[in-house]
């Protein structure tokens, strides 16, 4: 895989990551104040779930970047 294809691949992957991670995070944060007043346990669980998802997605992106650019060089 050449370097241009690797860059295009990473941009597409980041776009997919935006849809899968940032948009649900915005939905959770928009409803969080009301949920926090009514059910704090559920709100804490959702925040923890979003945080863990972001953490593992960052590891996934780092691994794919290493594989992609390692294969390109």
Tab-separated table of C-alpha atoms in Angstrom:
chain	number	residue	atom	x	y	z
A	1	UNK	CA	0.000	0.000	0.000
A	2	UNK	CA	1.469	3.345	-0.963
A	3	UNK	CA	1.486	6.379	1.291
A	4	UNK	CA	-1.380	8.158	-0.506
A	5	UNK	CA	-3.662	5.159	-0.092
A	6	UNK	CA	-2.686	4.924	3.578
A	7	UNK	CA	-3.610	8.574	4.147
A	8	UNK	CA	-6.969	8.155	2.400
A	9	UNK	CA	-7.622	5.028	4.462
A	10	UNK	CA	-6.910	6.858	7.721
A	11	UNK	CA	-9.132	9.824	6.763
A	12	UNK	CA	-12.017	7.455	5.991
A	13	UNK	CA	-11.413	5.620	9.262
A	14	UNK	CA	-11.453	8.868	11.228
A	15	UNK	CA	-14.704	9.868	9.506
A	16	UNK	CA	-16.291	6.568	10.496
A	17	UNK	CA	-14.934	7.070	14.015
A	18	UNK	CA	-16.552	10.491	14.167
A	19	UNK	CA	-19.944	9.042	13.301
A	20	UNK	CA	-19.610	6.088	15.684
A	21	UNK	CA	-18.143	7.946	18.652
A	22	UNK	CA	-18.683	11.710	18.605
A	23	UNK	CA	-22.321	11.803	17.558
A	24	UNK	CA	-23.482	9.330	20.248
A	25	UNK	CA	-21.383	11.283	22.751
A	26	UNK	CA	-23.224	14.477	21.770
A	27	UNK	CA	-26.573	12.742	22.221
A	28	UNK	CA	-25.564	11.403	25.647
A	29	UNK	CA	-24.250	14.772	26.792
A	30	UNK	CA	-27.365	16.573	25.550
A	31	UNK	CA	-29.619	14.390	27.678
A	32	UNK	CA	-27.232	14.143	30.621
A	33	UNK	CA	-28.513	17.017	32.827
A	34	UNK	CA	-32.068	15.642	32.902
A	35	UNK	CA	-30.828	12.100	33.361
A	36	UNK	CA	-28.454	13.194	36.133
A	37	UNK	CA	-31.370	14.605	38.141
A	38	UNK	CA	-33.531	11.523	37.713
A	39	UNK	CA	-31.130	8.557	37.600
A	40	UNK	CA	-27.526	9.258	38.542
A	41	UNK	CA	-26.497	5.604	38.238
A	42	UNK	CA	-27.554	5.422	34.601
A	43	UNK	CA	-25.833	8.731	33.831
A	44	UNK	CA	-22.556	7.555	35.402
A	45	UNK	CA	-22.810	4.260	33.519
A	46	UNK	CA	-23.319	6.065	30.184
A	47	UNK	CA	-20.366	8.375	30.828
A	48	UNK	CA	-18.167	5.408	31.730
A	49	UNK	CA	-19.314	3.547	28.626
A	50	UNK	CA	-18.545	6.509	26.358
A	51	UNK	CA	-15.146	6.954	28.024
A	52	UNK	CA	-14.221	3.303	27.598
A	53	UNK	CA	-15.391	3.363	23.999
A	54	UNK	CA	-13.219	6.406	23.304
A	55	UNK	CA	-10.233	4.752	24.993
A	56	UNK	CA	-10.493	1.514	23.016
A	57	UNK	CA	-11.202	3.372	19.783
A	58	UNK	CA	-8.022	5.422	20.305
A	59	UNK	CA	-6.028	2.197	20.768
A	60	UNK	CA	-7.677	0.763	17.647
A	61	UNK	CA	-6.799	3.851	15.569
A	62	UNK	CA	-3.216	3.811	16.871
A	63	UNK	CA	-2.844	0.144	15.966
A	64	UNK	CA	-4.282	0.585	12.489
A	65	UNK	CA	-2.069	3.603	11.921
A	66	UNK	CA	0.995	1.588	12.885
A	67	UNK	CA	-0.013	-1.301	10.625
A	68	UNK	CA	-0.973	0.949	7.715
A	69	UNK	CA	2.054	3.228	7.742
A	70	UNK	CA	4.373	0.362	8.632
A	71	UNK	CA	3.148	-1.496	5.547
A	72	UNK	CA	3.472	1.651	3.439
A	73	UNK	CA	7.141	2.177	4.203
